[in-house]
Amino acid sequence: VVPFPPGGGTDIVSRLLINRMTETLGWRIVVDNRAGAGGSVGMEVAANSAPDGYTLVMGQTSNLAINPSLYSKLPYVPLRDFSPVSLVSMIPIAIMVPAKSPFRSVADLVAAAKAKPGQLTFATTGNGTVGHLTGEMLQRQAGVKFIHVPYKGGAQVFPDLISGRVDYFLASLETAIPQVKAGTIRTIAVTSLQRAPAMPDVPTVDESGFKGFDANPWTGVLVAARTPQPIIARLNTEITRVLEMPDIRARLATGGAPVKTGPQAFVERLKADSEKWARIVKEAGVKVE
């Protein structure tokens, strides 16, 4: 189950993994895109599936670590209704500005925001998204105020960003790469603690003077709770085998970096990120309709 439409980042990562597992194992794996409600529709389908290892779901930071803090009612509880199998990829957020922007660093943005309080704008793909909350983190750590401008998707943002109608855009690095290559935008920082392999010359926010800044969204495979441990272990082994293949590593590193973990490491990451994002949601007073 992919809880987002075909063609998006989560769908692309899912099909990359699944296609190779089909080739190497001979398993017939069918992708079921169940989009809606910020990923909640697909997650509910997977949560209600039989705990036999035959239904997998590609979860990610938004629907597992953020949504429980944003919505008063969700049709699932992450660590009650799912058993994590393995993380798959981590793709940092890119801070993008127009190619003609005078801002060439995070320090430039912050200095301008201090000179013109509440006037600089940042775009995201919606309220409560990872990009939005990352922007809230930056404001609080830098002690400045930006105006948040939510859009329905990246396709709607780029015309306004390129023309300078918004000052900067926070979205996944994969989203930025085609526009950077086209010369229409510039990426001034990434939000992970390490630089992204796809853009090794772009500094991190941490390197830009904001120590410890870390917003590194992930994707990962889960199964329904109560799935027997031997089945989870077998799935983890096969997923890890695929993630170690050089071409898969290279493809996933385009936008961030491939990762492989055991179930317990995934659980620990989910717990830590849930606490972090819950704190940001509360401090920023973020609400979704």
PDB file of C-alpha atoms in Angstrom:
ATOM      1  CA  VAL A   1       0.000   0.000   0.000  1.00  0.00           C
ATOM      2  CA  VAL A   2       1.311   3.419  -0.994  1.00  0.00           C
ATOM      3  CA  PRO A   3      -0.775   6.048   0.829  1.00  0.00           C
ATOM      4  CA  PHE A   4      -0.153   8.736  -1.807  1.00  0.00           C
ATOM      5  CA  PRO A   5      -0.919   9.181  -5.521  1.00  0.00           C
ATOM      6  CA  PRO A   6       1.226   7.623  -8.272  1.00  0.00           C
ATOM      7  CA  GLY A   7       4.248   9.634  -9.338  1.00  0.00           C
ATOM      8  CA  GLY A   8       5.036  11.271  -5.994  1.00  0.00           C
ATOM      9  CA  GLY A   9       8.196  10.779  -3.971  1.00  0.00           C
ATOM     10  CA  THR A  10       6.814   8.005  -1.757  1.00  0.00           C
ATOM     11  CA  ASP A  11       5.399   6.179  -4.777  1.00  0.00           C
ATOM     12  CA  ILE A  12       8.697   6.410  -6.675  1.00  0.00           C
ATOM     13  CA  VAL A  13      10.697   5.013  -3.754  1.00  0.00           C
ATOM     14  CA  SER A  14       8.130   2.247  -3.230  1.00  0.00           C
ATOM     15  CA  ARG A  15       8.192   1.098  -6.848  1.00  0.00           C
ATOM     16  CA  LEU A  16      11.982   1.200  -6.978  1.00  0.00           C
ATOM     17  CA  LEU A  17      12.155  -1.158  -4.007  1.00  0.00           C
ATOM     18  CA  ILE A  18       9.264  -3.371  -5.069  1.00  0.00           C
ATOM     19  CA  ASN A  19      10.412  -3.818  -8.667  1.00  0.00           C
ATOM     20  CA  ARG A  20      13.809  -5.036  -7.540  1.00  0.00           C
ATOM     21  CA  MET A  21      12.331  -7.360  -4.926  1.00  0.00           C
ATOM     22  CA  THR A  22      10.112  -8.816  -7.650  1.00  0.00           C
ATOM     23  CA  GLU A  23      13.144  -9.406  -9.873  1.00  0.00           C
ATOM     24  CA  THR A  24      15.360 -10.968  -7.207  1.00  0.00           C
ATOM     25  CA  LEU A  25      12.789 -12.994  -5.274  1.00  0.00           C
ATOM     26  CA  GLY A  26      10.212 -13.823  -7.898  1.00  0.00           C
ATOM     27  CA  TRP A  27       7.498 -12.505  -5.624  1.00  0.00           C
ATOM     28  CA  ARG A  28       4.499 -10.874  -7.248  1.00  0.00           C
ATOM     29  CA  ILE A  29       3.993  -7.568  -5.446  1.00  0.00           C
ATOM     30  CA  VAL A  30       1.107  -5.306  -6.465  1.00  0.00           C
ATOM     31  CA  VAL A  31       1.183  -1.577  -5.709  1.00  0.00           C
ATOM     32  CA  ASP A  32      -2.097  -0.262  -4.286  1.00  0.00           C
ATOM     33  CA  ASN A  33      -2.140   3.550  -4.253  1.00  0.00           C
ATOM     34  CA  ARG A  34      -4.635   4.647  -1.588  1.00  0.00           C
ATOM     35  CA  ALA A  35      -4.324   8.430  -1.418  1.00  0.00           C
ATOM     36  CA  GLY A  36      -6.265  10.807   0.774  1.00  0.00           C
ATOM     37  CA  ALA A  37      -6.333  12.630   4.109  1.00  0.00           C
ATOM     38  CA  GLY A  38      -2.592  13.214   4.252  1.00  0.00           C
ATOM     39  CA  GLY A  39      -1.835   9.519   3.889  1.00  0.00           C
ATOM     40  CA  SER A  40      -4.342   8.403   6.521  1.00  0.00           C
ATOM     41  CA  VAL A  41      -6.577   6.493   4.090  1.00  0.00           C
ATOM     42  CA  GLY A  42      -3.820   4.152   2.952  1.00  0.00           C
ATOM     43  CA  MET A  43      -2.423   3.748   6.451  1.00  0.00           C
ATOM     44  CA  GLU A  44      -5.851   2.673   7.702  1.00  0.00           C
ATOM     45  CA  VAL A  45      -6.103   0.069   4.945  1.00  0.00           C
ATOM     46  CA  ALA A  46      -2.766  -1.397   5.969  1.00  0.00           C
ATOM     47  CA  ALA A  47      -3.557  -1.236   9.686  1.00  0.00           C
ATOM     48  CA  ASN A  48      -6.703  -3.294   9.109  1.00  0.00           C
ATOM     49  CA  SER A  49      -4.993  -5.910   6.937  1.00  0.00           C
ATOM     50  CA  ALA A  50      -4.304  -9.445   8.094  1.00  0.00           C
ATOM     51  CA  PRO A  51      -1.080  -9.703  10.153  1.00  0.00           C
ATOM     52  CA  ASP A  52       0.464 -12.263   7.809  1.00  0.00           C
ATOM     53  CA  GLY A  53       3.179 -10.252   6.040  1.00  0.00           C
ATOM     54  CA  TYR A  54       1.354 -10.199   2.709  1.00  0.00           C
ATOM     55  CA  THR A  55       0.345  -6.544   3.013  1.00  0.00           C
ATOM     56  CA  LEU A  56       3.120  -3.981   3.358  1.00  0.00           C
ATOM     57  CA  VAL A  57       2.777  -0.215   3.602  1.00  0.00           C
ATOM     58  CA  MET A  58       5.290   2.529   2.804  1.00  0.00           C
ATOM     59  CA  GLY A  59       4.974   4.929   5.684  1.00  0.00           C
ATOM     60  CA  GLN A  60       6.804   8.215   6.066  1.00  0.00           C
ATOM     61  CA  THR A  61       7.479  11.035   8.472  1.00  0.00           C
ATOM     62  CA  SER A  62       4.233  12.926   7.808  1.00  0.00           C
ATOM     63  CA  ASN A  63       1.710  10.151   8.315  1.00  0.00           C
ATOM     64  CA  LEU A  64       3.542   8.398  11.158  1.00  0.00           C
ATOM     65  CA  ALA A  65       5.460  11.026  13.140  1.00  0.00           C
ATOM     66  CA  ILE A  66       3.519  14.247  12.443  1.00  0.00           C
ATOM     67  CA  ASN A  67      -0.158  13.461  11.786  1.00  0.00           C
ATOM     68  CA  PRO A  68      -0.818  12.059  15.294  1.00  0.00           C
ATOM     69  CA  SER A  69      -0.018  15.523  16.680  1.00  0.00           C
ATOM     70  CA  LEU A  70      -1.993  17.423  14.055  1.00  0.00           C
ATOM     71  CA  TYR A  71      -5.265  15.519  13.985  1.00  0.00           C
ATOM     72  CA  SER A  72      -7.485  14.962  17.002  1.00  0.00           C
ATOM     73  CA  LYS A  73      -8.754  11.751  15.436  1.00  0.00           C
ATOM     74  CA  LEU A  74      -6.765   9.348  13.272  1.00  0.00           C
ATOM     75  CA  PRO A  75      -7.951   5.902  12.188  1.00  0.00           C
ATOM     76  CA  TYR A  76      -4.676   4.374  13.405  1.00  0.00           C
ATOM     77  CA  VAL A  77      -2.067   4.684  16.146  1.00  0.00           C
ATOM     78  CA  PRO A  78       1.409   4.137  14.623  1.00  0.00           C
ATOM     79  CA  LEU A  79       3.107   1.892  17.179  1.00  0.00           C
ATOM     80  CA  ARG A  80      -0.122   0.181  18.231  1.00  0.00           C
ATOM     81  CA  ASP A  81      -1.382  -0.730  14.778  1.00  0.00           C
ATOM     82  CA  PHE A  82       1.896  -1.296  12.891  1.00  0.00           C
ATOM     83  CA  SER A  83       5.101  -3.272  13.218  1.00  0.00           C
ATOM     84  CA  PRO A  84       8.044  -1.451  11.591  1.00  0.00           C
ATOM     85  CA  VAL A  85      10.172  -3.580   9.244  1.00  0.00           C
ATOM     86  CA  SER A  86      12.859  -1.283   7.840  1.00  0.00           C
ATOM     87  CA  LEU A  87      13.598   2.312   7.009  1.00  0.00           C
ATOM     88  CA  VAL A  88      14.221   2.732   3.285  1.00  0.00           C
ATOM     89  CA  SER A  89      15.343   6.281   2.527  1.00  0.00           C
ATOM     90  CA  MET A  90      15.988   9.647   4.104  1.00  0.00           C
ATOM     91  CA  ILE A  91      15.505  12.747   1.962  1.00  0.00           C
ATOM     92  CA  PRO A  92      16.295  16.130   3.528  1.00  0.00           C
ATOM     93  CA  ILE A  93      14.352  19.295   2.993  1.00  0.00           C
ATOM     94  CA  ALA A  94      15.946  21.809   0.612  1.00  0.00           C
ATOM     95  CA  ILE A  95      15.794  25.546   1.184  1.00  0.00           C
ATOM     96  CA  MET A  96      15.252  26.957  -2.308  1.00  0.00           C
ATOM     97  CA  VAL A  97      15.337  30.553  -3.531  1.00  0.00           C
ATOM     98  CA  PRO A  98      14.870  32.066  -7.006  1.00  0.00           C
ATOM     99  CA  ALA A  99      17.982  31.998  -9.192  1.00  0.00           C
ATOM    100  CA  LYS A 100      18.050  35.821  -9.122  1.00  0.00           C
ATOM    101  CA  SER A 101      17.508  36.056  -5.362  1.00  0.00           C
ATOM    102  CA  PRO A 102      19.972  38.143  -3.350  1.00  0.00           C
ATOM    103  CA  PHE A 103      19.899  35.439  -0.659  1.00  0.00           C
ATOM    104  CA  ARG A 104      22.822  33.062  -0.969  1.00  0.00           C
ATOM    105  CA  SER A 105      22.789  31.547   2.501  1.00  0.00           C
ATOM    106  CA  VAL A 106      20.549  30.903   5.460  1.00  0.00           C
ATOM    107  CA  ALA A 107      22.383  33.729   7.208  1.00  0.00           C
ATOM    108  CA  ASP A 108      21.252  36.079   4.421  1.00  0.00           C
ATOM    109  CA  LEU A 109      17.625  35.026   4.912  1.00  0.00           C
ATOM    110  CA  VAL A 110      17.791  35.465   8.658  1.00  0.00           C
ATOM    111  CA  ALA A 111      19.487  38.867   8.394  1.00  0.00           C
ATOM    112  CA  ALA A 112      16.798  40.071   5.977  1.00  0.00           C
ATOM    113  CA  ALA A 113      14.041  38.766   8.246  1.00  0.00           C
ATOM    114  CA  LYS A 114      15.517  40.658  11.182  1.00  0.00           C
ATOM    115  CA  ALA A 115      15.747  43.825   9.105  1.00  0.00           C
ATOM    116  CA  LYS A 116      12.150  43.435   7.859  1.00  0.00           C
ATOM    117  CA  PRO A 117      10.217  41.550  10.562  1.00  0.00           C
ATOM    118  CA  GLY A 118       7.230  39.591   9.269  1.00  0.00           C
ATOM    119  CA  GLN A 119       7.736  40.532   5.618  1.00  0.00           C
ATOM    120  CA  LEU A 120       9.674  37.624   4.090  1.00  0.00           C
ATOM    121  CA  THR A 121       7.587  34.707   2.846  1.00  0.00           C
ATOM    122  CA  PHE A 122       8.223  30.982   2.703  1.00  0.00           C
ATOM    123  CA  ALA A 123       6.215  28.551   0.605  1.00  0.00           C
ATOM    124  CA  THR A 124       5.379  24.939   1.409  1.00  0.00           C
ATOM    125  CA  THR A 125       3.090  22.279  -0.007  1.00  0.00           C
ATOM    126  CA  GLY A 126       0.573  22.731   2.787  1.00  0.00           C
ATOM    127  CA  ASN A 127      -0.187  23.356   6.441  1.00  0.00           C
ATOM    128  CA  GLY A 128       1.266  20.741   8.749  1.00  0.00           C
ATOM    129  CA  THR A 129       3.648  19.287   6.162  1.00  0.00           C
ATOM    130  CA  VAL A 130       7.271  18.529   6.966  1.00  0.00           C
ATOM    131  CA  GLY A 131       8.278  21.617   4.997  1.00  0.00           C
ATOM    132  CA  HIS A 132       5.940  23.818   7.033  1.00  0.00           C
ATOM    133  CA  LEU A 133       7.149  22.481  10.368  1.00  0.00           C
ATOM    134  CA  THR A 134      10.764  22.756   9.239  1.00  0.00           C
ATOM    135  CA  GLY A 135      10.120  26.429   8.528  1.00  0.00           C
ATOM    136  CA  GLU A 136       8.665  26.803  12.015  1.00  0.00           C
ATOM    137  CA  MET A 137      11.787  25.180  13.465  1.00  0.00           C
ATOM    138  CA  LEU A 138      14.004  27.611  11.585  1.00  0.00           C
ATOM    139  CA  GLN A 139      12.030  30.626  12.777  1.00  0.00           C
ATOM    140  CA  ARG A 140      12.310  29.577  16.384  1.00  0.00           C
ATOM    141  CA  GLN A 141      15.980  28.706  16.280  1.00  0.00           C
ATOM    142  CA  ALA A 142      16.880  31.906  14.411  1.00  0.00           C
ATOM    143  CA  GLY A 143      14.576  34.135  16.435  1.00  0.00           C
ATOM    144  CA  VAL A 144      12.818  35.589  13.386  1.00  0.00           C
ATOM    145  CA  LYS A 145       9.343  35.621  11.842  1.00  0.00           C
ATOM    146  CA  PHE A 146       8.506  34.598   8.280  1.00  0.00           C
ATOM    147  CA  ILE A 147       5.076  34.551   6.636  1.00  0.00           C
ATOM    148  CA  HIS A 148       3.972  31.024   5.729  1.00  0.00           C
ATOM    149  CA  VAL A 149       2.318  30.639   2.310  1.00  0.00           C
ATOM    150  CA  PRO A 150       0.821  27.137   1.883  1.00  0.00           C
ATOM    151  CA  TYR A 151       0.194  25.732  -1.598  1.00  0.00           C
ATOM    152  CA  LYS A 152      -1.496  22.553  -2.809  1.00  0.00           C
ATOM    153  CA  GLY A 153       1.704  21.161  -4.310  1.00  0.00           C
ATOM    154  CA  GLY A 154       5.143  21.877  -5.710  1.00  0.00           C
ATOM    155  CA  ALA A 155       3.817  22.423  -9.229  1.00  0.00           C
ATOM    156  CA  GLN A 156       1.910  25.432  -7.947  1.00  0.00           C
ATOM    157  CA  VAL A 157       4.848  26.793  -5.948  1.00  0.00           C
ATOM    158  CA  PHE A 158       7.579  26.932  -8.593  1.00  0.00           C
ATOM    159  CA  PRO A 159       6.077  29.613 -10.859  1.00  0.00           C
ATOM    160  CA  ASP A 160       5.719  31.936  -7.867  1.00  0.00           C
ATOM    161  CA  LEU A 161       9.151  31.048  -6.524  1.00  0.00           C
ATOM    162  CA  ILE A 162      10.921  31.519  -9.850  1.00  0.00           C
ATOM    163  CA  SER A 163       9.250  34.891 -10.361  1.00  0.00           C
ATOM    164  CA  GLY A 164      10.118  35.997  -6.830  1.00  0.00           C
ATOM    165  CA  ARG A 165       6.557  36.268  -5.528  1.00  0.00           C
ATOM    166  CA  VAL A 166       7.672  34.156  -2.563  1.00  0.00           C
ATOM    167  CA  ASP A 167      11.120  34.458  -1.017  1.00  0.00           C
ATOM    168  CA  TYR A 168      11.939  30.801  -0.418  1.00  0.00           C
ATOM    169  CA  PHE A 169      10.491  27.313  -0.624  1.00  0.00           C
ATOM    170  CA  LEU A 170      10.892  24.358   1.718  1.00  0.00           C
ATOM    171  CA  ALA A 171      10.384  20.934   0.108  1.00  0.00           C
ATOM    172  CA  SER A 172      12.186  17.650  -0.455  1.00  0.00           C
ATOM    173  CA  LEU A 173      15.562  17.778  -2.153  1.00  0.00           C
ATOM    174  CA  GLU A 174      14.236  15.530  -4.931  1.00  0.00           C
ATOM    175  CA  THR A 175      11.822  18.324  -5.828  1.00  0.00           C
ATOM    176  CA  ALA A 176      14.629  20.849  -6.105  1.00  0.00           C
ATOM    177  CA  ILE A 177      17.039  18.923  -8.325  1.00  0.00           C
ATOM    178  CA  PRO A 178      15.285  19.352 -11.725  1.00  0.00           C
ATOM    179  CA  GLN A 179      14.790  23.082 -11.155  1.00  0.00           C
ATOM    180  CA  VAL A 180      18.388  23.558 -10.046  1.00  0.00           C
ATOM    181  CA  LYS A 181      19.579  21.803 -13.195  1.00  0.00           C
ATOM    182  CA  ALA A 182      17.310  24.053 -15.265  1.00  0.00           C
ATOM    183  CA  GLY A 183      18.893  27.096 -13.658  1.00  0.00           C
ATOM    184  CA  THR A 184      15.608  28.546 -12.385  1.00  0.00           C
ATOM    185  CA  ILE A 185      16.289  28.216  -8.650  1.00  0.00           C
ATOM    186  CA  ARG A 186      19.180  27.924  -6.230  1.00  0.00           C
ATOM    187  CA  THR A 187      19.397  25.649  -3.189  1.00  0.00           C
ATOM    188  CA  ILE A 188      21.103  27.456  -0.327  1.00  0.00           C
ATOM    189  CA  ALA A 189      20.962  24.715   2.317  1.00  0.00           C
ATOM    190  CA  VAL A 190      19.683  21.268   3.206  1.00  0.00           C
ATOM    191  CA  THR A 191      18.143  20.440   6.563  1.00  0.00           C
ATOM    192  CA  SER A 192      19.889  17.152   7.369  1.00  0.00           C
ATOM    193  CA  LEU A 193      22.940  17.041   9.633  1.00  0.00           C
ATOM    194  CA  GLN A 194      25.041  15.706   6.739  1.00  0.00           C
ATOM    195  CA  ARG A 195      25.321  17.138   3.253  1.00  0.00           C
ATOM    196  CA  ALA A 196      23.271  15.406   0.558  1.00  0.00           C
ATOM    197  CA  PRO A 197      25.264  13.242  -1.889  1.00  0.00           C
ATOM    198  CA  ALA A 198      23.317  14.742  -4.795  1.00  0.00           C
ATOM    199  CA  MET A 199      24.434  18.282  -3.881  1.00  0.00           C
ATOM    200  CA  PRO A 200      27.704  17.965  -1.973  1.00  0.00           C
ATOM    201  CA  ASP A 201      28.521  21.675  -2.370  1.00  0.00           C
ATOM    202  CA  VAL A 202      25.320  22.795  -0.632  1.00  0.00           C
ATOM    203  CA  PRO A 203      25.837  23.341   3.119  1.00  0.00           C
ATOM    204  CA  THR A 204      23.547  22.102   5.856  1.00  0.00           C
ATOM    205  CA  VAL A 205      21.580  24.466   8.078  1.00  0.00           C
ATOM    206  CA  ASP A 206      23.715  23.151  10.922  1.00  0.00           C
ATOM    207  CA  GLU A 207      26.862  24.276   9.090  1.00  0.00           C
ATOM    208  CA  SER A 208      25.214  27.620   8.374  1.00  0.00           C
ATOM    209  CA  GLY A 209      25.316  28.648  12.015  1.00  0.00           C
ATOM    210  CA  PHE A 210      22.298  26.864  13.495  1.00  0.00           C
ATOM    211  CA  LYS A 211      23.890  24.012  15.393  1.00  0.00           C
ATOM    212  CA  GLY A 212      21.948  20.793  15.774  1.00  0.00           C
ATOM    213  CA  PHE A 213      19.311  21.734  13.199  1.00  0.00           C
ATOM    214  CA  ASP A 214      18.007  18.441  11.838  1.00  0.00           C
ATOM    215  CA  ALA A 215      14.920  17.824   9.709  1.00  0.00           C
ATOM    216  CA  ASN A 216      15.463  14.661   7.701  1.00  0.00           C
ATOM    217  CA  PRO A 217      12.201  13.051   6.527  1.00  0.00           C
ATOM    218  CA  TRP A 218      12.210   9.307   5.909  1.00  0.00           C
ATOM    219  CA  THR A 219      10.241   6.516   4.288  1.00  0.00           C
ATOM    220  CA  GLY A 220       9.958   3.024   5.692  1.00  0.00           C
ATOM    221  CA  VAL A 221       8.140  -0.284   5.299  1.00  0.00           C
ATOM    222  CA  LEU A 222       5.698  -1.505   7.935  1.00  0.00           C
ATOM    223  CA  VAL A 223       3.238  -4.363   8.349  1.00  0.00           C
ATOM    224  CA  ALA A 224       0.144  -4.774  10.499  1.00  0.00           C
ATOM    225  CA  ALA A 225       0.712  -5.214  14.216  1.00  0.00           C
ATOM    226  CA  ARG A 226       0.872  -8.791  15.496  1.00  0.00           C
ATOM    227  CA  THR A 227       2.641 -10.000  12.366  1.00  0.00           C
ATOM    228  CA  PRO A 228       4.904 -12.885  13.541  1.00  0.00           C
ATOM    229  CA  GLN A 229       8.520 -11.887  14.160  1.00  0.00           C
ATOM    230  CA  PRO A 230       9.995 -14.511  11.771  1.00  0.00           C
ATOM    231  CA  ILE A 231       8.012 -12.942   8.929  1.00  0.00           C
ATOM    232  CA  ILE A 232       9.188  -9.438   9.876  1.00  0.00           C
ATOM    233  CA  ALA A 233      12.778 -10.688  10.040  1.00  0.00           C
ATOM    234  CA  ARG A 234      12.522 -12.279   6.565  1.00  0.00           C
ATOM    235  CA  LEU A 235      11.072  -9.097   5.072  1.00  0.00           C
ATOM    236  CA  ASN A 236      13.796  -7.016   6.700  1.00  0.00           C
ATOM    237  CA  THR A 237      16.476  -9.316   5.284  1.00  0.00           C
ATOM    238  CA  GLU A 238      15.122  -9.072   1.737  1.00  0.00           C
ATOM    239  CA  ILE A 239      14.614  -5.306   1.878  1.00  0.00           C
ATOM    240  CA  THR A 240      18.134  -4.832   3.249  1.00  0.00           C
ATOM    241  CA  ARG A 241      19.515  -7.000   0.443  1.00  0.00           C
ATOM    242  CA  VAL A 242      17.908  -4.715  -2.144  1.00  0.00           C
ATOM    243  CA  LEU A 243      19.045  -1.525  -0.408  1.00  0.00           C
ATOM    244  CA  GLU A 244      22.643  -2.756  -0.521  1.00  0.00           C
ATOM    245  CA  MET A 245      22.624  -3.093  -4.315  1.00  0.00           C
ATOM    246  CA  PRO A 246      24.889  -0.406  -5.867  1.00  0.00           C
ATOM    247  CA  ASP A 247      22.363   0.816  -8.441  1.00  0.00           C
ATOM    248  CA  ILE A 248      19.602   1.084  -5.847  1.00  0.00           C
ATOM    249  CA  ARG A 249      21.906   2.959  -3.480  1.00  0.00           C
ATOM    250  CA  ALA A 250      22.856   5.339  -6.278  1.00  0.00           C
ATOM    251  CA  ARG A 251      19.231   5.939  -7.255  1.00  0.00           C
ATOM    252  CA  LEU A 252      18.062   6.617  -3.710  1.00  0.00           C
ATOM    253  CA  ALA A 253      21.043   8.893  -3.104  1.00  0.00           C
ATOM    254  CA  THR A 254      19.796  11.209  -5.865  1.00  0.00           C
ATOM    255  CA  GLY A 255      17.585  13.031  -3.428  1.00  0.00           C
ATOM    256  CA  GLY A 256      19.039  12.003  -0.101  1.00  0.00           C
ATOM    257  CA  ALA A 257      20.503   8.740   1.090  1.00  0.00           C
ATOM    258  CA  PRO A 258      19.429   5.105   1.291  1.00  0.00           C
ATOM    259  CA  VAL A 259      19.225   3.638   4.770  1.00  0.00           C
ATOM    260  CA  LYS A 260      18.720   0.195   6.195  1.00  0.00           C
ATOM    261  CA  THR A 261      17.747  -0.627   9.732  1.00  0.00           C
ATOM    262  CA  GLY A 262      16.318  -3.366  11.823  1.00  0.00           C
ATOM    263  CA  PRO A 263      12.783  -3.076  13.209  1.00  0.00           C
ATOM    264  CA  GLN A 264      13.920  -1.817  16.617  1.00  0.00           C
ATOM    265  CA  ALA A 265      16.015   1.004  15.132  1.00  0.00           C
ATOM    266  CA  PHE A 266      12.966   2.053  13.098  1.00  0.00           C
ATOM    267  CA  VAL A 267      10.843   2.071  16.266  1.00  0.00           C
ATOM    268  CA  GLU A 268      13.380   4.271  18.049  1.00  0.00           C
ATOM    269  CA  ARG A 269      13.540   6.704  15.122  1.00  0.00           C
ATOM    270  CA  LEU A 270       9.749   6.928  14.999  1.00  0.00           C
ATOM    271  CA  LYS A 271       9.487   7.608  18.728  1.00  0.00           C
ATOM    272  CA  ALA A 272      12.171  10.298  18.659  1.00  0.00           C
ATOM    273  CA  ASP A 273      10.718  12.046  15.615  1.00  0.00           C
ATOM    274  CA  SER A 274       7.182  11.887  16.995  1.00  0.00           C
ATOM    275  CA  GLU A 275       8.324  13.692  20.141  1.00  0.00           C
ATOM    276  CA  LYS A 276      10.255  16.293  18.155  1.00  0.00           C
ATOM    277  CA  TRP A 277       7.462  17.127  15.727  1.00  0.00           C
ATOM    278  CA  ALA A 278       4.811  17.116  18.465  1.00  0.00           C
ATOM    279  CA  ARG A 279       6.831  19.764  20.264  1.00  0.00           C
ATOM    280  CA  ILE A 280       7.100  21.903  17.109  1.00  0.00           C
ATOM    281  CA  VAL A 281       3.364  21.555  16.405  1.00  0.00           C
ATOM    282  CA  LYS A 282       2.533  22.678  19.950  1.00  0.00           C
ATOM    283  CA  GLU A 283       5.026  25.552  20.086  1.00  0.00           C
ATOM    284  CA  ALA A 284       3.990  26.882  16.671  1.00  0.00           C
ATOM    285  CA  GLY A 285       0.288  26.369  17.268  1.00  0.00           C
ATOM    286  CA  VAL A 286      -0.071  24.630  13.904  1.00  0.00           C
ATOM    287  CA  LYS A 287      -3.619  23.607  13.050  1.00  0.00           C
ATOM    288  CA  VAL A 288      -5.149  21.833  10.064  1.00  0.00           C
ATOM    289  CA  GLU A 289      -8.775  21.987   8.988  1.00  0.00           C
TER     290      GLU A 289
END
